[in-house]
């Protein structure tokens, strides 16, 4: 019996001198080292500090959660490499995303409680007074980096979930046609001086479903005699196409259908957009499957949310001033400013005017600039920009973007967009300079057979070149050509251009500004 008691006493004495579980008898330097080691263990392997120095039951439960989280992270990495669209689908799914948000918040709270418990195990009163603030500050910093980051991630995912739910529809998914997805992209303008919204920027983005290779077809706003494909309800109203003269330019179709023929599209949330899809399908001879409408009045906010957009702007571009009352034809006061040639980082205000200005030049100059803005936005809206500016981009998107793309199909299109980045975009304008000249009035009297033939040729060339990774560059009708560097030292100054505008020398201005459509994403 005596020997047994002695061994027990010795064992107890030994355990009480263990500096990890019983720091009271340890030297001050050992206590300090122990404090930082426990914090590091909670950072790298939550629950391990409790296993070695505290409640082993709590530590085991925390470790099980930790290992489960690491397994999910590894699974996510595998999915990102093997099936990226599935991973994006989980993150954007309305219920799975909610589950992830709840899980992130739960892990953030649990990790924070483990740090608090670790601080209890450290026993601040046993540390030197000079060391205590450093230990407390370190723990606070680690809590911000861990629990704070997870909570912020849950918040960002919640913002994204709300944004996706606000912008994308709950309708059915659609399959590619002839291996391609065809989207109608419109820039709508509902200014105070206009009746209804008019899509002044009209493009069809055709994307190869396998490679992400992209072709952009731009339709001038003043395009006339647009036909409608078989099965379109507008064929009964306009059997010969949208052909009532100058009143029937294609961008007026949106307002016309919205106000007078909405009942022809009973299942469409936006009858005007559905009608524009039919018209674009008829003009190009392809099946346009979905639309994205960007309200140009909010375009400025979106560009600012991105932090601006960088473009080699080509020639000088005027910022149009107000109309002079009583003038017929309409004239404007001298420009409010000018966008200079060369590579420019444009904020929202200047990017909007760069895309919409057509004073002293033609619609085709503006179309070219709009194409450059679209390409630059695609190229520059990279993951780093999305992560750092996600909240402001999402807030802008819910206010200015409307689409009939189904939310459940978003994952596949995000994956397709990632494939498209870094590839060149072929571009074709259904008018000058790709079809005739401005003087030939191709947009008024279009040769649709010729258009359909060129469109088919471009899509066939795109398939032949599928997977080729080339730098973003200006392309016309599939012919690639890099623009020469802009000469900003040509002697033309903003003051000189403003003087010409003041005296009304439009002829000279038109000649000097003829290169302001020769742009490219920078």
Short mmCIF file of C-alpha atoms in Angstrom, two decimals:
data_model
loop_
_atom_site.label_atom_id
_atom_site.label_comp_id
_atom_site.label_asym_id
_atom_site.label_seq_id
_atom_site.Cartn_x
_atom_site.Cartn_y
_atom_site.Cartn_z
CA UNK A 1 0.00 0.00 0.00
CA UNK A 2 2.83 2.38 0.89
CA UNK A 3 4.59 1.73 -2.40
CA UNK A 4 1.37 2.39 -4.34
CA UNK A 5 0.82 5.75 -2.66
CA UNK A 6 4.39 6.78 -3.37
CA UNK A 7 4.07 6.02 -7.08
CA UNK A 8 0.81 7.96 -7.27
CA UNK A 9 2.34 10.91 -5.57
CA UNK A 10 5.33 10.83 -7.88
CA UNK A 11 3.04 10.59 -10.92
CA UNK A 12 0.99 13.54 -9.70
CA UNK A 13 4.10 15.55 -9.03
CA UNK A 14 5.40 14.81 -12.52
CA UNK A 15 2.14 15.80 -14.21
CA UNK A 16 1.97 19.08 -12.32
CA UNK A 17 5.35 20.07 -13.72
CA UNK A 18 4.22 19.56 -17.36
CA UNK A 19 4.59 23.14 -18.73
CA UNK A 20 1.97 22.62 -21.44
CA UNK A 21 -0.95 21.56 -19.24
CA UNK A 22 0.32 23.11 -15.99
CA UNK A 23 2.23 26.32 -16.83
CA UNK A 24 2.21 27.72 -13.27
CA UNK A 25 5.52 26.05 -12.38
CA UNK A 26 7.19 26.84 -15.73
CA UNK A 27 9.72 29.68 -16.16
CA UNK A 28 8.42 32.99 -17.65
CA UNK A 29 10.09 32.41 -21.06
CA UNK A 30 8.49 28.98 -21.33
CA UNK A 31 5.06 30.44 -20.51
CA UNK A 32 5.50 33.07 -23.23
CA UNK A 33 6.61 30.49 -25.78
CA UNK A 34 3.71 28.25 -24.77
CA UNK A 35 1.19 31.08 -25.29
CA UNK A 36 2.27 31.75 -28.88
CA UNK A 37 2.54 28.03 -29.69
CA UNK A 38 -1.06 27.45 -28.53
CA UNK A 39 -2.27 30.37 -30.66
CA UNK A 40 -0.39 28.99 -33.67
CA UNK A 41 -1.89 25.53 -33.11
CA UNK A 42 -5.40 27.03 -33.00
CA UNK A 43 -4.63 28.87 -36.23
CA UNK A 44 -3.24 25.91 -38.16
CA UNK A 45 -5.18 23.02 -36.63
CA UNK A 46 -8.17 24.23 -34.63
CA UNK A 47 -8.79 21.92 -31.67
CA UNK A 48 -5.19 20.78 -31.30
CA UNK A 49 -4.49 23.31 -28.53
CA UNK A 50 -7.39 21.89 -26.53
CA UNK A 51 -6.08 18.33 -27.06
CA UNK A 52 -2.66 19.11 -25.54
CA UNK A 53 -3.56 21.72 -22.94
CA UNK A 54 -7.26 21.75 -22.22
CA UNK A 55 -10.57 19.95 -22.71
CA UNK A 56 -9.69 16.92 -24.81
CA UNK A 57 -13.36 16.22 -25.60
CA UNK A 58 -13.79 19.71 -27.05
CA UNK A 59 -10.49 19.31 -28.91
CA UNK A 60 -11.54 16.03 -30.50
CA UNK A 61 -14.85 17.49 -31.70
CA UNK A 62 -13.08 20.55 -33.12
CA UNK A 63 -10.48 18.39 -34.88
CA UNK A 64 -13.21 16.31 -36.52
CA UNK A 65 -14.75 19.51 -37.89
CA UNK A 66 -11.31 20.74 -38.96
CA UNK A 67 -10.49 17.56 -40.86
CA UNK A 68 -13.94 17.62 -42.49
CA UNK A 69 -13.35 21.21 -43.63
CA UNK A 70 -9.94 20.32 -45.07
CA UNK A 71 -11.52 17.41 -46.91
CA UNK A 72 -14.16 19.75 -48.40
CA UNK A 73 -11.48 22.23 -49.42
CA UNK A 74 -9.52 19.47 -51.18
CA UNK A 75 -12.71 18.26 -52.85
CA UNK A 76 -13.39 21.80 -54.07
CA UNK A 77 -9.90 22.02 -55.54
CA UNK A 78 -10.43 18.71 -57.34
CA UNK A 79 -13.77 19.94 -58.68
CA UNK A 80 -12.19 23.20 -59.80
CA UNK A 81 -9.75 21.20 -61.91
CA UNK A 82 -12.06 18.39 -63.03
CA UNK A 83 -15.54 19.96 -63.27
CA UNK A 84 -15.43 23.70 -62.72
CA UNK A 85 -19.04 24.25 -63.83
CA UNK A 86 -20.29 21.86 -61.13
CA UNK A 87 -18.41 23.83 -58.47
CA UNK A 88 -19.79 27.13 -59.77
CA UNK A 89 -23.23 25.56 -59.90
CA UNK A 90 -23.05 24.63 -56.23
CA UNK A 91 -21.90 28.12 -55.23
CA UNK A 92 -24.61 29.86 -57.29
CA UNK A 93 -27.45 27.44 -56.47
CA UNK A 94 -30.10 29.14 -54.37
CA UNK A 95 -30.21 26.46 -51.65
CA UNK A 96 -26.66 25.13 -51.72
CA UNK A 97 -25.32 28.67 -51.51
CA UNK A 98 -27.52 29.28 -48.46
CA UNK A 99 -26.15 26.12 -46.86
CA UNK A 100 -22.58 27.27 -47.54
CA UNK A 101 -23.33 30.68 -45.99
CA UNK A 102 -24.71 29.06 -42.83
CA UNK A 103 -21.73 26.69 -42.68
CA UNK A 104 -19.22 29.53 -43.07
CA UNK A 105 -20.88 31.53 -40.31
CA UNK A 106 -20.94 28.47 -38.04
CA UNK A 107 -17.26 27.74 -38.65
CA UNK A 108 -16.38 31.40 -38.10
CA UNK A 109 -18.19 31.41 -34.76
CA UNK A 110 -16.69 28.08 -33.70
CA UNK A 111 -13.16 29.17 -34.62
CA UNK A 112 -13.60 32.41 -32.66
CA UNK A 113 -14.78 30.45 -29.59
CA UNK A 114 -11.75 28.18 -29.88
CA UNK A 115 -9.47 31.22 -29.81
CA UNK A 116 -11.25 32.50 -26.72
CA UNK A 117 -10.88 29.08 -25.13
CA UNK A 118 -7.19 29.06 -26.10
CA UNK A 119 -6.74 32.42 -24.40
CA UNK A 120 -8.21 30.86 -21.23
CA UNK A 121 -5.70 28.02 -21.53
CA UNK A 122 -2.84 30.52 -21.92
CA UNK A 123 -3.75 32.15 -18.58
CA UNK A 124 -2.76 35.74 -19.19
CA UNK A 125 -2.18 36.52 -15.46
CA UNK A 126 0.73 34.03 -15.47
CA UNK A 127 2.52 35.94 -18.25
CA UNK A 128 4.83 38.87 -17.75
CA UNK A 129 3.01 42.20 -17.91
CA UNK A 130 5.02 43.28 -20.95
CA UNK A 131 3.99 40.13 -22.87
CA UNK A 132 0.24 40.20 -22.20
CA UNK A 133 -0.65 42.97 -24.71
CA UNK A 134 1.34 41.20 -27.47
CA UNK A 135 -0.46 37.90 -26.84
CA UNK A 136 -3.88 39.58 -26.76
CA UNK A 137 -3.14 41.58 -29.92
CA UNK A 138 -1.90 38.48 -31.71
CA UNK A 139 -5.05 36.58 -30.82
CA UNK A 140 -7.23 39.49 -32.00
CA UNK A 141 -5.35 39.64 -35.31
CA UNK A 142 -5.66 35.89 -35.86
CA UNK A 143 -9.38 36.03 -35.11
CA UNK A 144 -9.81 38.76 -37.72
CA UNK A 145 -7.81 36.76 -40.28
CA UNK A 146 -9.74 33.54 -39.65
CA UNK A 147 -13.24 34.11 -38.31
CA UNK A 148 -13.39 37.58 -39.81
CA UNK A 149 -12.41 36.31 -43.26
CA UNK A 150 -14.95 33.48 -43.10
CA UNK A 151 -17.70 35.87 -42.00
CA UNK A 152 -16.81 38.26 -44.81
CA UNK A 153 -16.82 35.36 -47.26
CA UNK A 154 -20.32 34.45 -46.07
CA UNK A 155 -21.37 38.07 -46.53
CA UNK A 156 -19.95 38.24 -50.07
CA UNK A 157 -21.61 34.96 -50.96
CA UNK A 158 -24.87 36.33 -49.57
CA UNK A 159 -24.54 39.44 -51.73
CA UNK A 160 -23.82 37.25 -54.74
CA UNK A 161 -26.78 35.02 -53.95
CA UNK A 162 -29.07 38.03 -53.75
CA UNK A 163 -27.62 39.48 -56.96
CA UNK A 164 -28.03 36.25 -58.89
CA UNK A 165 -31.60 35.91 -57.66
CA UNK A 166 -32.40 39.50 -58.68
CA UNK A 167 -30.88 39.39 -62.17
CA UNK A 168 -31.36 35.87 -63.46
CA UNK A 169 -34.68 34.22 -64.15
CA UNK A 170 -36.11 30.97 -62.84
CA UNK A 171 -37.02 29.79 -66.34
CA UNK A 172 -35.86 26.65 -68.13
CA UNK A 173 -32.33 26.13 -69.44
CA UNK A 174 -31.68 26.00 -73.18
CA UNK A 175 -29.33 23.97 -75.33
CA UNK A 176 -26.79 25.32 -77.84
CA UNK A 177 -27.85 25.57 -81.49
CA UNK A 178 -25.34 24.06 -83.92
CA UNK A 179 -22.85 23.95 -81.07
CA UNK A 180 -23.18 27.65 -80.16
CA UNK A 181 -24.98 29.85 -77.66
CA UNK A 182 -26.28 33.10 -79.14
CA UNK A 183 -27.02 36.02 -76.81
CA UNK A 184 -28.53 39.38 -77.69
CA UNK A 185 -26.74 42.18 -75.82
CA UNK A 186 -28.55 45.52 -75.76
CA UNK A 187 -27.61 48.86 -74.27
CA UNK A 188 -30.94 50.45 -73.38
CA UNK A 189 -31.38 54.20 -73.09
CA UNK A 190 -34.49 55.68 -71.47
CA UNK A 191 -33.55 59.34 -71.26
CA UNK A 192 -35.87 62.10 -70.10
CA UNK A 193 -36.40 63.28 -73.69
CA UNK A 194 -37.46 59.82 -74.91
CA UNK A 195 -40.68 57.85 -74.87
CA UNK A 196 -39.85 54.42 -73.51
CA UNK A 197 -36.55 52.59 -73.57
CA UNK A 198 -34.61 52.32 -76.82
CA UNK A 199 -31.72 49.87 -77.27
CA UNK A 200 -29.15 52.08 -78.99
CA UNK A 201 -26.46 49.39 -78.78
CA UNK A 202 -27.44 46.06 -80.35
CA UNK A 203 -25.04 43.12 -80.57
CA UNK A 204 -25.33 39.36 -80.80
CA UNK A 205 -22.60 37.44 -78.98
CA UNK A 206 -22.17 33.95 -80.43
CA UNK A 207 -20.09 31.63 -78.22
CA UNK A 208 -18.84 28.16 -79.10
CA UNK A 209 -20.29 25.85 -76.43
CA UNK A 210 -17.14 23.77 -76.24
CA UNK A 211 -14.26 26.22 -76.51
CA UNK A 212 -15.69 29.60 -75.55
CA UNK A 213 -14.52 31.08 -78.87
CA UNK A 214 -16.59 34.20 -79.50
CA UNK A 215 -17.95 36.13 -82.48
CA UNK A 216 -19.70 39.49 -82.06
CA UNK A 217 -22.23 40.74 -84.61
CA UNK A 218 -23.21 44.39 -84.27
CA UNK A 219 -26.48 45.65 -85.72
CA UNK A 220 -26.75 49.42 -86.30
CA UNK A 221 -29.55 51.11 -84.38
CA UNK A 222 -30.91 52.56 -87.65
CA UNK A 223 -31.12 49.17 -89.40
CA UNK A 224 -34.36 48.90 -91.42
CA UNK A 225 -36.44 46.12 -92.97
CA UNK A 226 -35.50 43.60 -90.30
CA UNK A 227 -37.23 40.27 -91.07
CA UNK A 228 -38.69 37.92 -88.49
CA UNK A 229 -37.97 34.17 -88.45
CA UNK A 230 -40.59 31.51 -88.98
CA UNK A 231 -42.71 31.10 -85.91
CA UNK A 232 -42.30 34.68 -84.69
CA UNK A 233 -45.64 36.20 -83.64
CA UNK A 234 -44.56 39.46 -85.31
CA UNK A 235 -44.85 37.87 -88.75
CA UNK A 236 -48.60 38.36 -88.58
CA UNK A 237 -48.15 42.07 -87.83
CA UNK A 238 -45.19 42.72 -90.13
CA UNK A 239 -45.32 40.01 -92.83
CA UNK A 240 -42.71 41.86 -94.91
CA UNK A 241 -40.47 42.55 -91.94
CA UNK A 242 -40.17 45.73 -89.92
CA UNK A 243 -40.45 47.89 -93.03
CA UNK A 244 -42.51 51.03 -92.58
CA UNK A 245 -39.79 53.49 -93.62
CA UNK A 246 -37.66 55.68 -91.42
CA UNK A 247 -40.01 55.14 -88.47
CA UNK A 248 -39.15 51.45 -88.43
CA UNK A 249 -35.49 51.51 -87.52
CA UNK A 250 -34.71 48.44 -85.48
CA UNK A 251 -34.15 50.16 -82.14
CA UNK A 252 -37.73 51.47 -82.17
CA UNK A 253 -39.07 47.89 -82.28
CA UNK A 254 -38.51 47.46 -78.55
CA UNK A 255 -40.78 50.37 -77.65
CA UNK A 256 -43.29 49.54 -80.40
CA UNK A 257 -43.86 46.00 -79.14
CA UNK A 258 -43.77 46.97 -75.46
CA UNK A 259 -46.47 49.58 -75.95
CA UNK A 260 -48.66 48.05 -78.68
CA UNK A 261 -48.02 44.31 -79.13
CA UNK A 262 -47.02 42.96 -75.73
CA UNK A 263 -49.84 40.40 -75.89
CA UNK A 264 -48.00 38.62 -78.73
CA UNK A 265 -45.42 37.45 -76.16
CA UNK A 266 -47.59 36.34 -73.22
CA UNK A 267 -44.87 34.21 -71.64
CA UNK A 268 -42.11 36.82 -71.90
CA UNK A 269 -41.19 38.95 -68.89
CA UNK A 270 -40.00 41.62 -71.36
CA UNK A 271 -41.97 41.47 -74.65
CA UNK A 272 -39.81 44.22 -76.19
CA UNK A 273 -36.64 42.19 -75.58
CA UNK A 274 -38.29 39.05 -76.98
CA UNK A 275 -39.20 40.97 -80.14
CA UNK A 276 -35.63 42.25 -80.49
CA UNK A 277 -34.38 38.66 -80.25
CA UNK A 278 -36.68 37.70 -83.12
CA UNK A 279 -35.49 40.64 -85.21
CA UNK A 280 -31.81 39.87 -84.54
CA UNK A 281 -32.43 36.23 -85.46
CA UNK A 282 -33.96 37.30 -88.76
CA UNK A 283 -31.20 39.76 -89.59
CA UNK A 284 -28.36 37.31 -88.92
CA UNK A 285 -30.03 34.06 -89.93
CA UNK A 286 -29.23 32.35 -86.63
CA UNK A 287 -31.29 31.44 -83.57
CA UNK A 288 -30.83 34.03 -80.82
CA UNK A 289 -31.68 32.24 -77.58
CA UNK A 290 -31.40 34.75 -74.74
CA UNK A 291 -30.88 38.43 -74.08
CA UNK A 292 -28.98 40.68 -71.71
CA UNK A 293 -30.16 44.28 -71.44
CA UNK A 294 -27.88 46.86 -69.83
CA UNK A 295 -29.44 50.16 -68.83
CA UNK A 296 -26.98 52.76 -70.12
CA UNK A 297 -28.06 55.21 -67.45
CA UNK A 298 -26.43 52.88 -64.92
CA UNK A 299 -23.50 51.85 -67.13
CA UNK A 300 -21.41 54.60 -65.56
CA UNK A 301 -21.93 53.08 -62.12
CA UNK A 302 -20.86 49.62 -63.31
CA UNK A 303 -17.62 50.89 -64.84
CA UNK A 304 -16.82 52.82 -61.66
CA UNK A 305 -17.50 49.67 -59.66
CA UNK A 306 -14.91 47.88 -61.81
CA UNK A 307 -12.39 50.61 -61.10
CA UNK A 308 -12.51 51.90 -64.68
CA UNK A 309 -11.72 50.29 -68.02
CA UNK A 310 -8.52 50.60 -70.06
CA UNK A 311 -8.82 51.16 -73.84
CA UNK A 312 -6.63 52.32 -76.69
CA UNK A 313 -9.25 54.87 -77.68
CA UNK A 314 -8.15 55.64 -81.25
CA UNK A 315 -8.84 59.23 -82.29
CA UNK A 316 -10.35 62.15 -80.41
CA UNK A 317 -13.91 61.54 -79.12
CA UNK A 318 -16.19 64.45 -78.15
CA UNK A 319 -18.35 64.50 -75.03
CA UNK A 320 -21.57 65.78 -76.52
CA UNK A 321 -23.18 68.86 -74.98
CA UNK A 322 -26.87 69.74 -74.79
CA UNK A 323 -29.00 70.35 -77.87
CA UNK A 324 -29.42 73.92 -79.07
CA UNK A 325 -33.17 74.67 -78.77
CA UNK A 326 -35.06 75.30 -81.99
CA UNK A 327 -32.42 73.90 -84.39
CA UNK A 328 -33.55 71.69 -87.29
CA UNK A 329 -31.68 69.53 -87.99
CA UNK A 330 -30.71 69.27 -84.34
CA UNK A 331 -27.39 70.85 -83.39
CA UNK A 332 -25.50 70.80 -80.11
CA UNK A 333 -23.51 73.32 -78.17
CA UNK A 334 -19.72 72.87 -78.37
CA UNK A 335 -18.65 69.63 -76.63
CA UNK A 336 -18.37 69.55 -72.85
CA UNK A 337 -14.98 67.92 -73.21
CA UNK A 338 -12.85 65.53 -75.25
CA UNK A 339 -11.39 62.05 -74.77
CA UNK A 340 -7.81 62.16 -76.07
CA UNK A 341 -6.14 59.49 -78.28
CA UNK A 342 -3.90 56.79 -76.86
CA UNK A 343 -4.26 54.28 -74.05
CA UNK A 344 -6.66 55.69 -71.47
CA UNK A 345 -8.03 54.43 -68.17
CA UNK A 346 -11.64 55.61 -68.47
CA UNK A 347 -13.89 56.10 -65.47
CA UNK A 348 -17.64 55.52 -65.74
CA UNK A 349 -18.50 58.98 -67.06
CA UNK A 350 -15.88 58.97 -69.81
CA UNK A 351 -16.45 55.30 -70.72
CA UNK A 352 -20.17 56.01 -71.16
CA UNK A 353 -19.52 58.94 -73.47
CA UNK A 354 -16.83 57.03 -75.30
CA UNK A 355 -19.39 54.31 -76.05
CA UNK A 356 -22.31 56.57 -76.97
CA UNK A 357 -20.79 59.64 -78.66
CA UNK A 358 -21.52 59.99 -82.38
CA UNK A 359 -21.23 63.74 -82.90
CA UNK A 360 -19.30 64.67 -86.09
CA UNK A 361 -19.02 60.96 -87.05
CA UNK A 362 -21.35 58.07 -87.92
CA UNK A 363 -23.14 55.31 -86.03
CA UNK A 364 -20.51 52.90 -87.32
CA UNK A 365 -17.72 54.73 -85.52
CA UNK A 366 -19.80 54.42 -82.35
CA UNK A 367 -20.47 50.72 -82.95
CA UNK A 368 -16.74 50.06 -83.22
CA UNK A 369 -16.11 51.89 -79.95
CA UNK A 370 -18.93 49.99 -78.24
CA UNK A 371 -17.35 46.73 -79.36
CA UNK A 372 -14.03 47.83 -77.85
CA UNK A 373 -15.70 48.67 -74.54
CA UNK A 374 -17.42 45.26 -74.47
CA UNK A 375 -14.16 43.44 -75.17
CA UNK A 376 -12.25 45.50 -72.62
CA UNK A 377 -14.83 44.80 -69.92
CA UNK A 378 -14.71 41.06 -70.61
CA UNK A 379 -10.91 41.04 -70.59
CA UNK A 380 -10.53 43.19 -67.48
CA UNK A 381 -13.33 41.74 -65.33
CA UNK A 382 -10.91 39.14 -63.96
CA UNK A 383 -11.16 37.16 -60.69
CA UNK A 384 -8.98 39.68 -58.83
CA UNK A 385 -11.30 42.54 -59.82
CA UNK A 386 -14.37 40.51 -58.88
CA UNK A 387 -12.97 39.60 -55.45
CA UNK A 388 -11.79 43.09 -54.52
CA UNK A 389 -14.78 44.96 -55.93
CA UNK A 390 -17.50 42.33 -55.77
CA UNK A 391 -19.93 44.21 -53.55
CA UNK A 392 -19.99 47.37 -55.67
CA UNK A 393 -20.12 45.40 -58.94
CA UNK A 394 -23.00 43.30 -57.64
CA UNK A 395 -24.87 46.38 -56.43
CA UNK A 396 -24.46 48.03 -59.83
CA UNK A 397 -25.47 44.85 -61.65
CA UNK A 398 -28.82 44.48 -59.89
CA UNK A 399 -29.73 48.04 -60.90
CA UNK A 400 -28.75 48.01 -64.57
CA UNK A 401 -28.79 44.42 -65.87
CA UNK A 402 -31.87 42.50 -67.02
CA UNK A 403 -31.79 39.05 -68.59
CA UNK A 404 -33.89 35.97 -69.27
CA UNK A 405 -30.96 33.58 -68.71
CA UNK A 406 -31.96 30.93 -66.18
CA UNK A 407 -30.21 30.98 -62.82
CA UNK A 408 -29.68 27.22 -62.98
CA UNK A 409 -27.70 27.66 -66.21
CA UNK A 410 -25.43 30.36 -64.82
CA UNK A 411 -22.70 27.92 -63.79
CA UNK A 412 -22.16 26.65 -67.32
CA UNK A 413 -22.01 30.16 -68.73
CA UNK A 414 -19.53 31.32 -66.08
CA UNK A 415 -17.30 28.42 -67.06
CA UNK A 416 -17.76 29.36 -70.73
CA UNK A 417 -16.83 32.98 -69.98
CA UNK A 418 -13.62 31.84 -68.29
CA UNK A 419 -12.74 29.84 -71.41
CA UNK A 420 -13.44 32.90 -73.59
CA UNK A 421 -11.03 35.12 -71.67
CA UNK A 422 -7.70 35.43 -73.45
CA UNK A 423 -9.11 34.42 -76.83
CA UNK A 424 -9.59 36.91 -79.63
CA UNK A 425 -13.11 38.00 -80.51
CA UNK A 426 -14.07 38.13 -84.17
CA UNK A 427 -16.27 41.10 -85.00
CA UNK A 428 -18.65 41.90 -87.82
CA UNK A 429 -20.82 45.00 -88.25
CA UNK A 430 -23.98 44.61 -90.34
CA UNK A 431 -23.24 47.83 -92.17
CA UNK A 432 -20.22 49.97 -92.98
CA UNK A 433 -17.34 49.24 -93.13
CA UNK A 434 -17.99 45.48 -93.35
CA UNK A 435 -20.90 45.90 -95.76
CA UNK A 436 -20.42 48.76 -98.20
CA UNK A 437 -19.89 52.35 -97.13
CA UNK A 438 -21.93 54.84 -95.17
CA UNK A 439 -23.04 56.48 -98.43
CA UNK A 440 -24.39 53.17 -99.79
CA UNK A 441 -27.02 53.05 -97.01
CA UNK A 442 -26.68 49.31 -96.54
CA UNK A 443 -28.52 49.51 -93.20
CA UNK A 444 -31.55 51.01 -94.96
CA UNK A 445 -31.63 48.54 -97.85
CA UNK A 446 -29.83 45.45 -96.51
CA UNK A 447 -28.91 42.48 -98.67
CA UNK A 448 -29.96 39.82 -96.17
CA UNK A 449 -28.74 36.88 -98.27
CA UNK A 450 -25.29 38.46 -98.27
CA UNK A 451 -25.49 39.03 -94.51
CA UNK A 452 -26.51 35.43 -93.82
CA UNK A 453 -23.71 34.13 -96.02
CA UNK A 454 -21.07 36.23 -94.21
CA UNK A 455 -22.42 35.20 -90.82
CA UNK A 456 -22.26 31.50 -91.74
CA UNK A 457 -18.71 31.97 -93.06
CA UNK A 458 -17.55 33.66 -89.86
CA UNK A 459 -19.06 30.96 -87.67
CA UNK A 460 -17.47 28.26 -89.81
CA UNK A 461 -14.08 29.99 -89.57
CA UNK A 462 -14.55 30.25 -85.81
CA UNK A 463 -15.09 26.49 -85.56
CA UNK A 464 -11.99 25.88 -87.69
CA UNK A 465 -9.93 28.10 -85.38
CA UNK A 466 -11.51 26.75 -82.17
CA UNK A 467 -9.12 26.54 -79.27
CA UNK A 468 -6.55 28.88 -80.79
CA UNK A 469 -5.39 31.29 -78.08
CA UNK A 470 -4.56 34.67 -79.57
CA UNK A 471 -4.21 38.16 -78.09
CA UNK A 472 -7.26 40.38 -78.07
CA UNK A 473 -7.07 42.45 -81.23
CA UNK A 474 -9.26 44.29 -83.69
CA UNK A 475 -10.80 41.98 -86.28
CA UNK A 476 -13.03 42.80 -89.22
CA UNK A 477 -14.97 39.99 -90.92
CA UNK A 478 -12.53 37.47 -89.49
CA UNK A 479 -9.41 39.22 -90.79
CA UNK A 480 -7.01 39.92 -87.93
CA UNK A 481 -4.99 43.11 -87.97
CA UNK A 482 -3.27 44.95 -85.18
CA UNK A 483 -3.86 48.68 -85.18
CA UNK A 484 -0.80 50.92 -85.34
CA UNK A 485 0.00 52.88 -82.22
CA UNK A 486 -1.93 56.13 -82.01
CA UNK A 487 0.11 59.27 -82.64
CA UNK A 488 -0.88 61.75 -79.98
CA UNK A 489 1.72 64.24 -81.23
CA UNK A 490 -0.02 64.98 -84.54
CA UNK A 491 -0.49 68.65 -83.70
CA UNK A 492 -4.23 68.31 -83.08
CA UNK A 493 -5.14 69.70 -79.69
CA UNK A 494 -8.31 69.82 -77.65
CA UNK A 495 -8.30 73.62 -77.92
CA UNK A 496 -8.14 73.44 -81.71
CA UNK A 497 -11.01 70.93 -81.89
CA UNK A 498 -13.10 73.01 -79.49
CA UNK A 499 -12.54 76.10 -81.65
CA UNK A 500 -13.72 74.22 -84.75
CA UNK A 501 -16.84 73.11 -82.86
CA UNK A 502 -17.48 76.66 -81.68
CA UNK A 503 -17.43 78.08 -85.21
CA UNK A 504 -19.47 75.12 -86.54
CA UNK A 505 -16.84 73.67 -88.91
CA UNK A 506 -18.38 70.19 -88.93
CA UNK A 507 -16.70 69.20 -92.19
CA UNK A 508 -13.20 69.62 -90.80
CA UNK A 509 -14.16 67.93 -87.54
CA UNK A 510 -15.60 64.94 -89.41
CA UNK A 511 -12.34 64.56 -91.28
CA UNK A 512 -10.17 64.89 -88.17
CA UNK A 513 -12.32 62.52 -86.11
CA UNK A 514 -12.69 59.83 -88.76
CA UNK A 515 -10.26 57.58 -86.87
CA UNK A 516 -12.12 57.61 -83.56
CA UNK A 517 -13.56 54.17 -84.28
CA UNK A 518 -10.09 52.63 -84.67
CA UNK A 519 -9.84 51.40 -81.13
CA UNK A 520 -8.80 48.26 -79.29
CA UNK A 521 -8.87 46.92 -75.72
CA UNK A 522 -5.63 47.80 -73.98
#
